[in-house]
Amino acid sequence: MKLITQTHPTESKLTCANAAFKNKDFELAIVLYEDALKHSKEPIRSNILFNLNLLKKRLGPSPAATKAKPEKRDITNNLVPIKHLEPDFDDSEYWKSVGDDPHFHIKPKQERYFEAGWYQIELLVESSRRTNLAKFYLNYGDGYSEKNTFSLPYNSKKLAKRIVYFKEYCSEIRFDPKESQGRFRVIGLHITPVAVADAEDIMLQEMLSQRTKVKLKDSASYKIQMKFEKRAYSNKFILVEHIFYNYQELFTGRSDSIAYEDWIECIEKPSLPTAEQVNLNIINLSIKPVISVVMPVFNTDEQYLSLCIDSVIAQTYPHWELCIADDASPKPHVRRLLEAYAAKDARIRVVFRKENGHISHASNSALEIAHGEFVALLDHDDALPDYALYFIALAINANPDAQFFYSDEDKLDQNGARFEPNFKSDWNPDLFYSQNYVSHLGVYRRELLNRINGFRPGVEGSQDQDLLLRCLPHVRHDQIIHVPRVLYHWRMVEGSTALASGEKSYTMNAGVKALQDYFLTVNPRISVEPGQVPNTYRVRWPLPESPPLVSLLIPTRDRRALTETCVRSIIDRSTYTNYEILILDNGSVESETLEFFEQIQKEDRRVRVLRYDCPFNYSAINNFGVLHARGVVIGLVNNDIEVISPEWLTEMLSHAIRPDIGCVGAKLYYSNDTLQHGGVVCGIGGVAGHSHKYFARSNTGYFSRLFLTQTMSAVTAACLLVRRDVYEKVGGLDETNLKIAFNDVDFCLKVREAGYRNLWTPYAELYHYESISRGIEDTLAKQERFGGEVEFMQKKWGDLLKIDPYYSPNLTKDREDFSITSSDHV
């Protein structure tokens, strides 16, 4: 210490401590850090604590304690139930989770029980679900938050463990044993302190054992790779922080993975027929089509090519042929392998192209040798589950007039594990224009493909989307059938779009070209441009040369500030100008509000104020407004709306005037920039709920759906455009049965029933300060009225509320987050 202070006479104690640390005088560094800690403040204090803990753990226990092992802290019986938990009275050792957020509090047995440092968590739980995710929230004195959370995935009755780091003294812990309902018991829960060197070794060993699942995130990756390869590296004190940073990747995102594993085990597998049932059903099929599986091949890895072909051979439906076109692969194993398979099974047919022509030409070569009534498309390194063609055959029999079938899909990692399922919408034209969500498994009637001359060269990278686009003029919407089962596995290998869309950046340009060429045959004024995320597109629909008048109806009562913000944001920020604003005054009495009404009508002649002096009835007020509107397009707008994007009205109007479109909805945010409305999904909460509610504004949503124009069953009337003739055709809003709630859902379902598609666009962005003026259902009368409206909707629409064609039955109806349905609710 004397040497350092003489060398650095003007520097602080913290600088001296850092110097001692650097010079590896660790005992001196501890003394200096502890002294500096007495007078430090955040964020320096946290840094000191981190370094101090590293030093203490590295030096190990004091000589007096060298024989003592770290205390294994058993807190199994120290759990205090807080929420969504009930004891199981049939067995006192078990608990019942009665909600989606069950949790305990762990109170320390003594003061300073969980000091800053490294710990190993060991958890053993018996649960009604096979796979689960536990979460631990650490309270450092300022409450619980997501930033101080650790996750631990586990299987029922199997020990799970992981390393965690407490950055400072932890006063208590919240323990969430699972994220679903069900029965469980905590057999064992231990939180044991470990030395930093041991923590480092445990983390590296686990990362090595799961190397293919780890994505190293920063420049420390090189040093970690050196450790993997047992080479020397320096400065372990700094490196352990980077190791932990990457170690976390083993646990992030596991919630969705666990939910999918549970879905496979508890929902998919029980739904699959036995071999005897399959054979009996096939015998009884009235149509037994031959399905030609078309597969272009080029230089495929031998292992993956074999796995791909084997997945076809394993099909439980026997009436298939595999048509392979090798696109002049230079690697010798390709021909050898293909010839061997063709010799083994007569249903496998191979053509060897003399020159490389890329995927479209190769696919056409495979099509030329196909004889089946239907054609299924398969990439050379992917795989089909063994029941894929069986379920396609069932769908063909159920829909004998159909021209095209597509299924759900998922991905395979390099170990063959399934993940990231894409549970799709039924046929959704605008979603397809925005993204090739259809993708795999795609099965076409062969006559249809012959009619359009197969694949088109020049759009490689988006050849599948181009193929379906060119089929659309020859196919009715009801002839496109979605099979809501996972019948295709994309393999996540280097160079595959399953791994990362950025690996094939040329697909974006090919997709734009395919869409532009298609829309040239529909309307040459329609334009296409890249979307906001890779491999998505924005289609701009034109307005007529004489833009139509839009009547924007705004019901209100007093609340001048709220209404004025809404009205002035429309006037000041909207690029589309041919509109009128009808303020529907439902009994305003405040002088400042009445003053604003008079003032705004003088300022802008497009604004009119109409009195509606009747009890509040949202449906009746808007129906009254339509009677006095002059526009050919009606806009229903809440008074708590504020415009964000200047093109909001242009965008919504461009869709509303399309002859096949009914209601058009906008993307609405709360004031904190979380999502309020991303379209309406029927069945959520018993009637309907908002898609992706509370997601961050930047979140792309489920397979980018928050950034894609798409058909939805309904949209909110907080900001809705519809043609006047459509409004009147379905009788407007129901002012008798739905005075307050669900009138917009009911209206949209009537519009859909009349043959129109309701559409939601992410390119019309507005704030929605929801229910500020009307308030919440806080009285008995309001609650009884709301309950009556729920009952009316369920009675009127029945199964249409249970089955939303634009939302997968494999996704939850309990929440609005597009998460996978739980086996506890099946």
PDB file of C-alpha atoms in Angstrom, residues 307-465:
ATOM      1  CA  LEU A 307     -32.438 -37.652 -43.639  1.00  0.00           C
ATOM      2  CA  CYS A 308     -34.630 -35.752 -46.080  1.00  0.00           C
ATOM      3  CA  ILE A 309     -35.219 -38.760 -48.380  1.00  0.00           C
ATOM      4  CA  ASP A 310     -35.721 -41.070 -45.387  1.00  0.00           C
ATOM      5  CA  SER A 311     -38.492 -38.784 -44.116  1.00  0.00           C
ATOM      6  CA  VAL A 312     -40.395 -39.352 -47.370  1.00  0.00           C
ATOM      7  CA  ILE A 313     -39.842 -43.107 -47.324  1.00  0.00           C
ATOM      8  CA  ALA A 314     -41.208 -43.175 -43.748  1.00  0.00           C
ATOM      9  CA  GLN A 315     -44.585 -41.680 -44.749  1.00  0.00           C
ATOM     10  CA  THR A 316     -47.565 -43.562 -43.348  1.00  0.00           C
ATOM     11  CA  TYR A 317     -49.497 -42.667 -46.517  1.00  0.00           C
ATOM     12  CA  PRO A 318     -48.104 -45.022 -49.178  1.00  0.00           C
ATOM     13  CA  HIS A 319     -49.367 -43.419 -52.392  1.00  0.00           C
ATOM     14  CA  TRP A 320     -46.496 -41.079 -53.148  1.00  0.00           C
ATOM     15  CA  GLU A 321     -43.580 -40.693 -55.520  1.00  0.00           C
ATOM     16  CA  LEU A 322     -40.400 -38.724 -54.840  1.00  0.00           C
ATOM     17  CA  CYS A 323     -39.292 -36.784 -57.927  1.00  0.00           C
ATOM     18  CA  ILE A 324     -35.727 -35.543 -57.548  1.00  0.00           C
ATOM     19  CA  ALA A 325     -33.827 -33.305 -59.943  1.00  0.00           C
ATOM     20  CA  ASP A 326     -30.107 -32.978 -59.295  1.00  0.00           C
ATOM     21  CA  ASP A 327     -28.987 -29.582 -60.575  1.00  0.00           C
ATOM     22  CA  ALA A 328     -25.574 -30.785 -61.823  1.00  0.00           C
ATOM     23  CA  SER A 329     -24.052 -31.136 -58.345  1.00  0.00           C
ATOM     24  CA  PRO A 330     -20.242 -31.345 -58.570  1.00  0.00           C
ATOM     25  CA  LYS A 331     -19.926 -33.254 -55.264  1.00  0.00           C
ATOM     26  CA  PRO A 332     -19.724 -36.967 -56.158  1.00  0.00           C
ATOM     27  CA  HIS A 333     -21.652 -38.245 -53.135  1.00  0.00           C
ATOM     28  CA  VAL A 334     -24.898 -36.666 -54.443  1.00  0.00           C
ATOM     29  CA  ARG A 335     -25.229 -38.880 -57.541  1.00  0.00           C
ATOM     30  CA  ARG A 336     -24.043 -41.947 -55.667  1.00  0.00           C
ATOM     31  CA  LEU A 337     -26.616 -41.410 -52.900  1.00  0.00           C
ATOM     32  CA  LEU A 338     -29.524 -40.613 -55.228  1.00  0.00           C
ATOM     33  CA  GLU A 339     -28.867 -43.626 -57.440  1.00  0.00           C
ATOM     34  CA  ALA A 340     -28.720 -45.878 -54.388  1.00  0.00           C
ATOM     35  CA  TYR A 341     -32.081 -44.644 -53.116  1.00  0.00           C
ATOM     36  CA  ALA A 342     -33.690 -44.936 -56.570  1.00  0.00           C
ATOM     37  CA  ALA A 343     -32.502 -48.532 -56.809  1.00  0.00           C
ATOM     38  CA  LYS A 344     -33.936 -49.311 -53.379  1.00  0.00           C
ATOM     39  CA  ASP A 345     -37.461 -47.860 -53.838  1.00  0.00           C
ATOM     40  CA  ALA A 346     -39.278 -47.721 -57.182  1.00  0.00           C
ATOM     41  CA  ARG A 347     -41.278 -44.711 -55.994  1.00  0.00           C
ATOM     42  CA  ILE A 348     -38.093 -42.627 -56.041  1.00  0.00           C
ATOM     43  CA  ARG A 349     -37.350 -41.168 -59.477  1.00  0.00           C
ATOM     44  CA  VAL A 350     -34.275 -39.096 -60.275  1.00  0.00           C
ATOM     45  CA  VAL A 351     -33.253 -36.902 -63.184  1.00  0.00           C
ATOM     46  CA  PHE A 352     -29.687 -35.613 -63.442  1.00  0.00           C
ATOM     47  CA  ARG A 353     -29.454 -32.233 -65.146  1.00  0.00           C
ATOM     48  CA  LYS A 354     -26.451 -31.724 -67.431  1.00  0.00           C
ATOM     49  CA  GLU A 355     -25.897 -28.128 -66.391  1.00  0.00           C
ATOM     50  CA  ASN A 356     -26.698 -26.044 -63.363  1.00  0.00           C
ATOM     51  CA  GLY A 357     -29.804 -23.918 -63.886  1.00  0.00           C
ATOM     52  CA  HIS A 358     -30.694 -22.933 -60.289  1.00  0.00           C
ATOM     53  CA  ILE A 359     -33.757 -23.830 -58.291  1.00  0.00           C
ATOM     54  CA  SER A 360     -36.557 -22.860 -60.676  1.00  0.00           C
ATOM     55  CA  HIS A 361     -35.164 -24.845 -63.613  1.00  0.00           C
ATOM     56  CA  ALA A 362     -34.312 -27.771 -61.329  1.00  0.00           C
ATOM     57  CA  SER A 363     -37.822 -27.758 -59.845  1.00  0.00           C
ATOM     58  CA  ASN A 364     -39.317 -27.798 -63.331  1.00  0.00           C
ATOM     59  CA  SER A 365     -37.113 -30.759 -64.232  1.00  0.00           C
ATOM     60  CA  ALA A 366     -38.514 -32.604 -61.216  1.00  0.00           C
ATOM     61  CA  LEU A 367     -42.052 -31.591 -62.198  1.00  0.00           C
ATOM     62  CA  GLU A 368     -41.570 -33.108 -65.647  1.00  0.00           C
ATOM     63  CA  ILE A 369     -41.169 -36.587 -64.190  1.00  0.00           C
ATOM     64  CA  ALA A 370     -44.122 -36.218 -61.776  1.00  0.00           C
ATOM     65  CA  HIS A 371     -47.282 -38.213 -62.464  1.00  0.00           C
ATOM     66  CA  GLY A 372     -49.321 -37.660 -59.291  1.00  0.00           C
ATOM     67  CA  GLU A 373     -52.578 -35.720 -59.115  1.00  0.00           C
ATOM     68  CA  PHE A 374     -50.982 -33.461 -56.501  1.00  0.00           C
ATOM     69  CA  VAL A 375     -47.491 -32.020 -56.105  1.00  0.00           C
ATOM     70  CA  ALA A 376     -45.822 -31.376 -52.725  1.00  0.00           C
ATOM     71  CA  LEU A 377     -42.729 -29.163 -52.538  1.00  0.00           C
ATOM     72  CA  LEU A 378     -39.769 -30.270 -50.410  1.00  0.00           C
ATOM     73  CA  ASP A 379     -36.363 -28.631 -49.974  1.00  0.00           C
ATOM     74  CA  HIS A 380     -33.376 -30.953 -50.148  1.00  0.00           C
ATOM     75  CA  ASP A 381     -32.200 -30.488 -46.539  1.00  0.00           C
ATOM     76  CA  ASP A 382     -35.576 -30.377 -44.766  1.00  0.00           C
ATOM     77  CA  ALA A 383     -37.840 -33.159 -43.495  1.00  0.00           C
ATOM     78  CA  LEU A 384     -41.457 -34.291 -43.376  1.00  0.00           C
ATOM     79  CA  PRO A 385     -42.995 -35.856 -40.273  1.00  0.00           C
ATOM     80  CA  ASP A 386     -44.104 -39.378 -41.125  1.00  0.00           C
ATOM     81  CA  TYR A 387     -47.803 -38.442 -41.050  1.00  0.00           C
ATOM     82  CA  ALA A 388     -47.496 -35.373 -43.343  1.00  0.00           C
ATOM     83  CA  LEU A 389     -48.883 -36.850 -46.566  1.00  0.00           C
ATOM     84  CA  TYR A 390     -51.538 -38.785 -44.629  1.00  0.00           C
ATOM     85  CA  PHE A 391     -53.084 -35.567 -43.309  1.00  0.00           C
ATOM     86  CA  ILE A 392     -52.811 -33.977 -46.751  1.00  0.00           C
ATOM     87  CA  ALA A 393     -54.720 -36.950 -48.198  1.00  0.00           C
ATOM     88  CA  LEU A 394     -57.416 -36.497 -45.537  1.00  0.00           C
ATOM     89  CA  ALA A 395     -57.666 -32.794 -46.420  1.00  0.00           C
ATOM     90  CA  ILE A 396     -57.977 -33.613 -50.132  1.00  0.00           C
ATOM     91  CA  ASN A 397     -60.862 -35.965 -49.373  1.00  0.00           C
ATOM     92  CA  ALA A 398     -62.552 -33.356 -47.171  1.00  0.00           C
ATOM     93  CA  ASN A 399     -62.083 -30.674 -49.858  1.00  0.00           C
ATOM     94  CA  PRO A 400     -62.257 -32.447 -53.233  1.00  0.00           C
ATOM     95  CA  ASP A 401     -62.604 -29.172 -55.144  1.00  0.00           C
ATOM     96  CA  ALA A 402     -59.524 -27.562 -53.570  1.00  0.00           C
ATOM     97  CA  GLN A 403     -56.527 -26.535 -55.663  1.00  0.00           C
ATOM     98  CA  PHE A 404     -53.880 -25.791 -53.045  1.00  0.00           C
ATOM     99  CA  PHE A 405     -53.141 -26.953 -49.505  1.00  0.00           C
ATOM    100  CA  TYR A 406     -50.640 -25.615 -46.969  1.00  0.00           C
ATOM    101  CA  SER A 407     -49.760 -26.599 -43.406  1.00  0.00           C
ATOM    102  CA  ASP A 408     -48.099 -25.248 -40.295  1.00  0.00           C
ATOM    103  CA  GLU A 409     -44.352 -25.745 -39.946  1.00  0.00           C
ATOM    104  CA  ASP A 410     -41.473 -25.585 -37.488  1.00  0.00           C
ATOM    105  CA  LYS A 411     -37.676 -25.749 -37.485  1.00  0.00           C
ATOM    106  CA  LEU A 412     -35.058 -28.350 -36.632  1.00  0.00           C
ATOM    107  CA  ASP A 413     -31.784 -27.475 -34.981  1.00  0.00           C
ATOM    108  CA  GLN A 414     -28.589 -29.283 -35.868  1.00  0.00           C
ATOM    109  CA  ASN A 415     -29.389 -31.929 -33.246  1.00  0.00           C
ATOM    110  CA  GLY A 416     -32.815 -32.592 -34.736  1.00  0.00           C
ATOM    111  CA  ALA A 417     -34.751 -30.845 -31.949  1.00  0.00           C
ATOM    112  CA  ARG A 418     -37.939 -29.057 -33.007  1.00  0.00           C
ATOM    113  CA  PHE A 419     -38.461 -25.379 -32.217  1.00  0.00           C
ATOM    114  CA  GLU A 420     -40.113 -22.128 -33.356  1.00  0.00           C
ATOM    115  CA  PRO A 421     -43.430 -23.438 -34.689  1.00  0.00           C
ATOM    116  CA  ASN A 422     -45.313 -21.244 -37.143  1.00  0.00           C
ATOM    117  CA  PHE A 423     -48.995 -21.766 -36.385  1.00  0.00           C
ATOM    118  CA  LYS A 424     -50.604 -20.021 -39.332  1.00  0.00           C
ATOM    119  CA  SER A 425     -53.707 -18.134 -40.313  1.00  0.00           C
ATOM    120  CA  ASP A 426     -56.180 -19.650 -42.749  1.00  0.00           C
ATOM    121  CA  TRP A 427     -55.972 -18.139 -46.236  1.00  0.00           C
ATOM    122  CA  ASN A 428     -55.134 -14.492 -45.675  1.00  0.00           C
ATOM    123  CA  PRO A 429     -54.468 -12.716 -49.011  1.00  0.00           C
ATOM    124  CA  ASP A 430     -53.059  -9.451 -47.670  1.00  0.00           C
ATOM    125  CA  LEU A 431     -50.837 -11.286 -45.206  1.00  0.00           C
ATOM    126  CA  PHE A 432     -49.546 -13.346 -48.136  1.00  0.00           C
ATOM    127  CA  TYR A 433     -48.850 -10.151 -50.105  1.00  0.00           C
ATOM    128  CA  SER A 434     -46.896  -8.912 -47.078  1.00  0.00           C
ATOM    129  CA  GLN A 435     -44.991 -12.134 -46.388  1.00  0.00           C
ATOM    130  CA  ASN A 436     -44.868 -15.647 -47.785  1.00  0.00           C
ATOM    131  CA  TYR A 437     -46.400 -17.002 -44.602  1.00  0.00           C
ATOM    132  CA  VAL A 438     -47.833 -19.962 -46.573  1.00  0.00           C
ATOM    133  CA  SER A 439     -44.403 -21.429 -47.396  1.00  0.00           C
ATOM    134  CA  HIS A 440     -44.298 -25.146 -46.387  1.00  0.00           C
ATOM    135  CA  LEU A 441     -45.786 -27.660 -46.648  1.00  0.00           C
ATOM    136  CA  GLY A 442     -47.311 -26.519 -49.954  1.00  0.00           C
ATOM    137  CA  VAL A 443     -49.288 -29.005 -52.041  1.00  0.00           C
ATOM    138  CA  TYR A 444     -50.697 -28.082 -55.481  1.00  0.00           C
ATOM    139  CA  ARG A 445     -53.021 -29.813 -57.889  1.00  0.00           C
ATOM    140  CA  ARG A 446     -50.647 -30.804 -60.711  1.00  0.00           C
ATOM    141  CA  GLU A 447     -53.033 -29.600 -63.424  1.00  0.00           C
ATOM    142  CA  LEU A 448     -52.847 -26.131 -61.880  1.00  0.00           C
ATOM    143  CA  LEU A 449     -49.043 -26.088 -62.069  1.00  0.00           C
ATOM    144  CA  ASN A 450     -49.133 -27.320 -65.659  1.00  0.00           C
ATOM    145  CA  ARG A 451     -51.535 -24.512 -66.500  1.00  0.00           C
ATOM    146  CA  ILE A 452     -49.037 -21.843 -65.365  1.00  0.00           C
ATOM    147  CA  ASN A 453     -46.006 -23.727 -66.786  1.00  0.00           C
ATOM    148  CA  GLY A 454     -44.490 -24.470 -63.412  1.00  0.00           C
ATOM    149  CA  PHE A 455     -41.772 -22.389 -61.795  1.00  0.00           C
ATOM    150  CA  ARG A 456     -40.649 -19.119 -63.368  1.00  0.00           C
ATOM    151  CA  PRO A 457     -36.910 -18.485 -63.721  1.00  0.00           C
ATOM    152  CA  GLY A 458     -35.740 -15.051 -62.652  1.00  0.00           C
ATOM    153  CA  VAL A 459     -37.343 -14.969 -59.186  1.00  0.00           C
ATOM    154  CA  GLU A 460     -35.042 -17.468 -57.467  1.00  0.00           C
ATOM    155  CA  GLY A 461     -35.212 -16.956 -53.722  1.00  0.00           C
ATOM    156  CA  SER A 462     -38.939 -16.253 -53.851  1.00  0.00           C
ATOM    157  CA  GLN A 463     -39.903 -18.864 -56.426  1.00  0.00           C
ATOM    158  CA  ASP A 464     -42.478 -20.487 -54.132  1.00  0.00           C
ATOM    159  CA  GLN A 465     -44.308 -17.222 -53.503  1.00  0.00           C
TER     160      GLN A 465
END
